[in-house]
mmCIF file of C-alpha atoms and ligand atoms in Angstrom:
data_model
loop_
_atom_site.group_PDB
_atom_site.id
_atom_site.type_symbol
_atom_site.label_atom_id
_atom_site.label_comp_id
_atom_site.label_asym_id
_atom_site.label_seq_id
_atom_site.Cartn_x
_atom_site.Cartn_y
_atom_site.Cartn_z
ATOM 1 C CA MET A 1 -32.836 -6.676 -34.155
ATOM 2 C CA GLN A 2 -31.869 -8.788 -37.365
ATOM 3 C CA LYS A 3 -29.174 -9.213 -39.548
ATOM 4 C CA GLU A 4 -28.380 -11.376 -42.089
ATOM 5 C CA CYS A 5 -26.420 -15.025 -41.537
ATOM 6 C CA LYS A 6 -22.976 -15.297 -44.887
ATOM 7 C CA CYS A 7 -25.630 -18.404 -45.107
ATOM 8 C CA GLY A 8 -28.349 -15.861 -46.018
ATOM 9 C CA ASN A 9 -30.974 -16.936 -42.483
ATOM 10 C CA THR A 10 -31.629 -15.076 -40.543
ATOM 11 C CA LEU A 11 -29.465 -14.435 -37.408
ATOM 12 C CA SER A 12 -30.579 -14.234 -34.140
ATOM 13 C CA ILE A 13 -30.399 -13.093 -30.457
ATOM 14 C CA GLN A 14 -29.728 -15.257 -27.800
ATOM 15 C CA LEU A 15 -28.660 -15.255 -24.477
ATOM 16 C CA ARG A 16 -26.041 -17.028 -23.742
ATOM 17 C CA THR A 17 -23.283 -18.274 -22.405
ATOM 18 C CA VAL A 18 -19.722 -18.199 -22.822
ATOM 19 C CA LYS A 19 -16.876 -20.711 -21.101
ATOM 20 C CA TYR A 20 -13.522 -18.841 -20.587
ATOM 21 C CA SER A 21 -10.917 -21.022 -20.638
ATOM 22 C CA LYS A 22 -12.860 -24.327 -19.615
ATOM 23 C CA LYS A 23 -13.900 -23.383 -15.821
ATOM 24 C CA VAL A 24 -15.177 -19.459 -15.855
ATOM 25 C CA HIS A 25 -18.534 -19.142 -16.851
ATOM 26 C CA ILE A 26 -19.991 -15.685 -17.800
ATOM 27 C CA LYS A 27 -23.886 -15.869 -18.539
ATOM 28 C CA ASN A 28 -26.081 -13.672 -19.901
ATOM 29 C CA VAL A 29 -24.671 -12.475 -22.771
ATOM 30 C CA PRO A 30 -26.245 -11.412 -25.947
ATOM 31 C CA ILE A 31 -25.276 -13.601 -28.661
ATOM 32 C CA PHE A 32 -26.200 -13.371 -32.512
ATOM 33 C CA SER A 33 -26.897 -17.028 -33.813
ATOM 34 C CA CYS A 34 -28.348 -18.723 -36.994
ATOM 35 C CA GLU A 35 -30.451 -21.759 -36.797
ATOM 36 C CA LYS A 36 -29.373 -23.415 -39.758
ATOM 37 C CA CYS A 37 -25.437 -23.464 -39.300
ATOM 38 C CA GLU A 38 -24.786 -22.402 -36.415
ATOM 39 C CA GLU A 39 -22.268 -19.387 -37.009
ATOM 40 C CA SER A 40 -22.238 -17.309 -33.315
ATOM 41 C CA GLU A 41 -21.280 -13.774 -32.912
ATOM 42 C CA VAL A 42 -21.056 -11.608 -29.925
ATOM 43 C CA LEU A 43 -23.055 -8.669 -30.850
ATOM 44 C CA LEU A 44 -20.617 -4.980 -31.195
ATOM 45 C CA ASP A 45 -22.177 -3.483 -28.989
ATOM 46 C CA VAL A 46 -21.162 -5.344 -26.274
ATOM 47 C CA LYS A 47 -16.836 -6.455 -27.650
ATOM 48 C CA GLU A 48 -15.857 -3.852 -25.391
ATOM 49 C CA ASP A 49 -17.021 -4.576 -22.360
ATOM 50 C CA LEU A 50 -17.023 -8.242 -22.523
ATOM 51 C CA THR A 51 -13.074 -8.293 -23.637
ATOM 52 C CA GLU A 52 -13.103 -5.999 -21.210
ATOM 53 C CA LEU A 53 -14.261 -8.428 -18.454
ATOM 54 C CA ILE A 54 -12.030 -11.077 -19.729
ATOM 55 C CA GLN A 55 -9.442 -8.535 -19.341
ATOM 56 C CA LYS A 56 -9.736 -8.688 -15.670
ATOM 57 C CA ILE A 57 -11.338 -11.554 -15.470
ATOM 58 C CA HIS A 58 -8.771 -13.130 -12.431
ATOM 59 C CA THR A 59 -10.010 -10.743 -10.431
ATOM 60 C CA TYR A 60 -12.975 -12.219 -9.923
ATOM 61 C CA SER A 61 -13.302 -14.742 -7.328
ATOM 62 C CA LYS A 62 -16.034 -16.621 -8.247
ATOM 63 C CA ASN A 63 -16.728 -18.982 -11.541
ATOM 64 C CA GLN A 64 -20.035 -18.117 -12.261
ATOM 65 C CA ILE A 65 -20.110 -14.728 -13.774
ATOM 66 C CA PHE A 66 -23.279 -12.420 -14.675
ATOM 67 C CA PHE A 67 -23.137 -10.964 -17.949
ATOM 68 C CA ASN A 68 -26.540 -8.777 -17.031
ATOM 69 C CA GLU A 69 -25.019 -7.389 -14.320
ATOM 70 C CA ILE A 70 -22.115 -5.738 -15.733
ATOM 71 C CA ASN A 71 -22.882 -4.666 -19.903
ATOM 72 C CA GLU A 72 -26.695 -2.494 -19.619
ATOM 73 C CA PHE A 73 -27.574 -3.656 -22.951
ATOM 74 C CA ALA A 74 -27.580 -7.598 -21.837
ATOM 75 C CA HIS A 75 -29.695 -6.209 -18.392
ATOM 76 C CA LEU A 76 -32.059 -5.075 -20.358
ATOM 77 C CA LEU A 77 -31.944 -8.202 -22.892
ATOM 78 C CA PHE A 78 -32.619 -9.867 -19.930
ATOM 79 C CA VAL A 79 -35.241 -8.681 -18.470
ATOM 80 C CA SER A 80 -37.761 -8.506 -21.205
ATOM 81 C CA SER A 81 -37.202 -12.499 -21.719
ATOM 82 C CA GLU A 82 -38.353 -12.831 -18.034
ATOM 83 C CA LYS A 83 -41.744 -14.347 -17.896
ATOM 84 C CA GLU A 84 -43.759 -11.973 -16.361
ATOM 85 C CA LEU A 85 -41.760 -9.072 -18.189
ATOM 86 C CA ILE A 86 -42.230 -10.450 -21.483
ATOM 87 C CA HIS A 87 -46.701 -8.686 -22.748
ATOM 88 C CA ILE A 88 -45.158 -5.002 -21.476
ATOM 89 C CA PRO A 89 -43.222 -3.423 -24.237
ATOM 90 C CA ILE A 90 -39.412 -2.870 -24.057
ATOM 91 C CA GLU A 91 -39.471 0.650 -24.819
ATOM 92 C CA ASP A 92 -41.101 1.020 -21.771
ATOM 93 C CA ILE A 93 -38.539 -1.149 -19.962
ATOM 94 C CA ILE A 94 -36.095 0.787 -21.027
ATOM 95 C CA GLU A 95 -37.851 3.920 -20.287
ATOM 96 C CA GLN A 96 -38.089 2.529 -17.120
ATOM 97 C CA ARG A 97 -34.905 1.896 -16.567
ATOM 98 C CA ILE A 98 -34.037 4.574 -17.360
ATOM 99 C CA ASN A 99 -35.828 6.710 -14.854
ATOM 100 C CA GLU A 100 -34.238 4.227 -12.094
ATOM 101 C CA LEU A 101 -31.079 4.712 -13.137
ATOM 102 C CA LEU A 102 -31.528 8.396 -13.129
ATOM 103 C CA ASP A 103 -32.370 8.416 -9.896
ATOM 104 C CA ILE A 104 -29.970 6.391 -8.783
ATOM 105 C CA LEU A 105 -27.684 8.877 -10.712
ATOM 106 C CA LEU A 106 -29.038 12.027 -8.249
ATOM 107 C CA LEU A 107 -28.648 9.672 -5.305
ATOM 108 C CA ALA A 108 -24.741 8.879 -5.823
ATOM 109 C CA GLN A 109 -24.512 13.095 -5.951
ATOM 110 C CA SER A 110 -25.464 13.566 -3.465
ATOM 111 C CA LEU A 111 -23.269 11.326 -2.188
ATOM 112 C CA ASP A 112 -20.276 12.671 -3.870
ATOM 113 C CA ASP A 113 -19.381 8.644 -4.219
ATOM 114 C CA ILE A 114 -17.883 10.031 -7.538
ATOM 115 C CA LYS A 115 -17.186 6.306 -8.280
ATOM 116 C CA TRP A 116 -20.530 5.500 -8.349
ATOM 117 C CA VAL A 117 -21.256 8.082 -10.667
ATOM 118 C CA LYS A 118 -19.608 7.044 -13.231
ATOM 119 C CA GLU A 119 -20.710 3.778 -12.447
ATOM 120 C CA THR A 120 -23.943 5.100 -13.282
ATOM 121 C CA GLU A 121 -22.820 7.589 -16.445
ATOM 122 C CA LYS A 122 -21.798 4.017 -18.194
ATOM 123 C CA ARG A 123 -25.053 2.540 -17.938
ATOM 124 C CA LEU A 124 -26.834 5.368 -18.588
ATOM 125 C CA LEU A 125 -24.987 5.831 -21.820
ATOM 126 C CA GLN A 126 -25.077 1.813 -22.701
ATOM 127 C CA ILE A 127 -28.572 2.422 -23.303
ATOM 128 C CA THR A 128 -28.220 5.399 -25.568
ATOM 129 C CA ASP A 129 -25.220 4.971 -27.814
ATOM 130 C CA GLN A 130 -27.985 2.060 -28.192
ATOM 131 C CA ILE A 131 -30.482 3.667 -28.790
ATOM 132 C CA ILE A 132 -29.311 7.017 -30.602
ATOM 133 C CA SER A 133 -26.735 4.421 -32.943
ATOM 134 C CA ASN A 134 -29.598 2.404 -35.551
ATOM 135 C CA GLU A 135 -32.500 1.691 -32.670
ATOM 136 C CA LYS A 136 -32.046 -1.635 -33.383
ATOM 137 C CA ILE A 137 -33.123 -1.973 -29.687
ATOM 138 C CA TYR A 138 -37.077 -1.893 -31.015
ATOM 139 C CA LYS A 139 -36.325 -4.329 -33.850
ATOM 140 C CA ILE A 140 -35.675 -7.357 -31.346
HETATM 141 ZN ZN1 ZN B 201 -25.924 -19.562 -41.215
#
């Protein structure tokens, strides 16, 4: 997954901690960063979830929030960067995660838990949107 920086260097994706209002730390946010000029930007695909999180940040009592627990794409990057999984192709990790989410979806549906169903559907969409939109995820 690559993008060019305005300085001409190639941007790489990193999971970073974003500080919000000095006391809240949002961990594992996927960010494009340039090693040459230190330019950095939040990935467009996660911007919406990050904005949503910041809007309701006052409802969180913790001062450390894990973005990978909110956004599927951040979750997949986080999982694939874990040492013991680093040799597993990202496609396999995605497939595994989709199967996991489909199982959860079935469970949520059988329990008639509408809120849970919606939440799981949103997570599934976060993955499939990524894959369909530009297959970016395969180029990490
Ligand atoms: Zn740069």
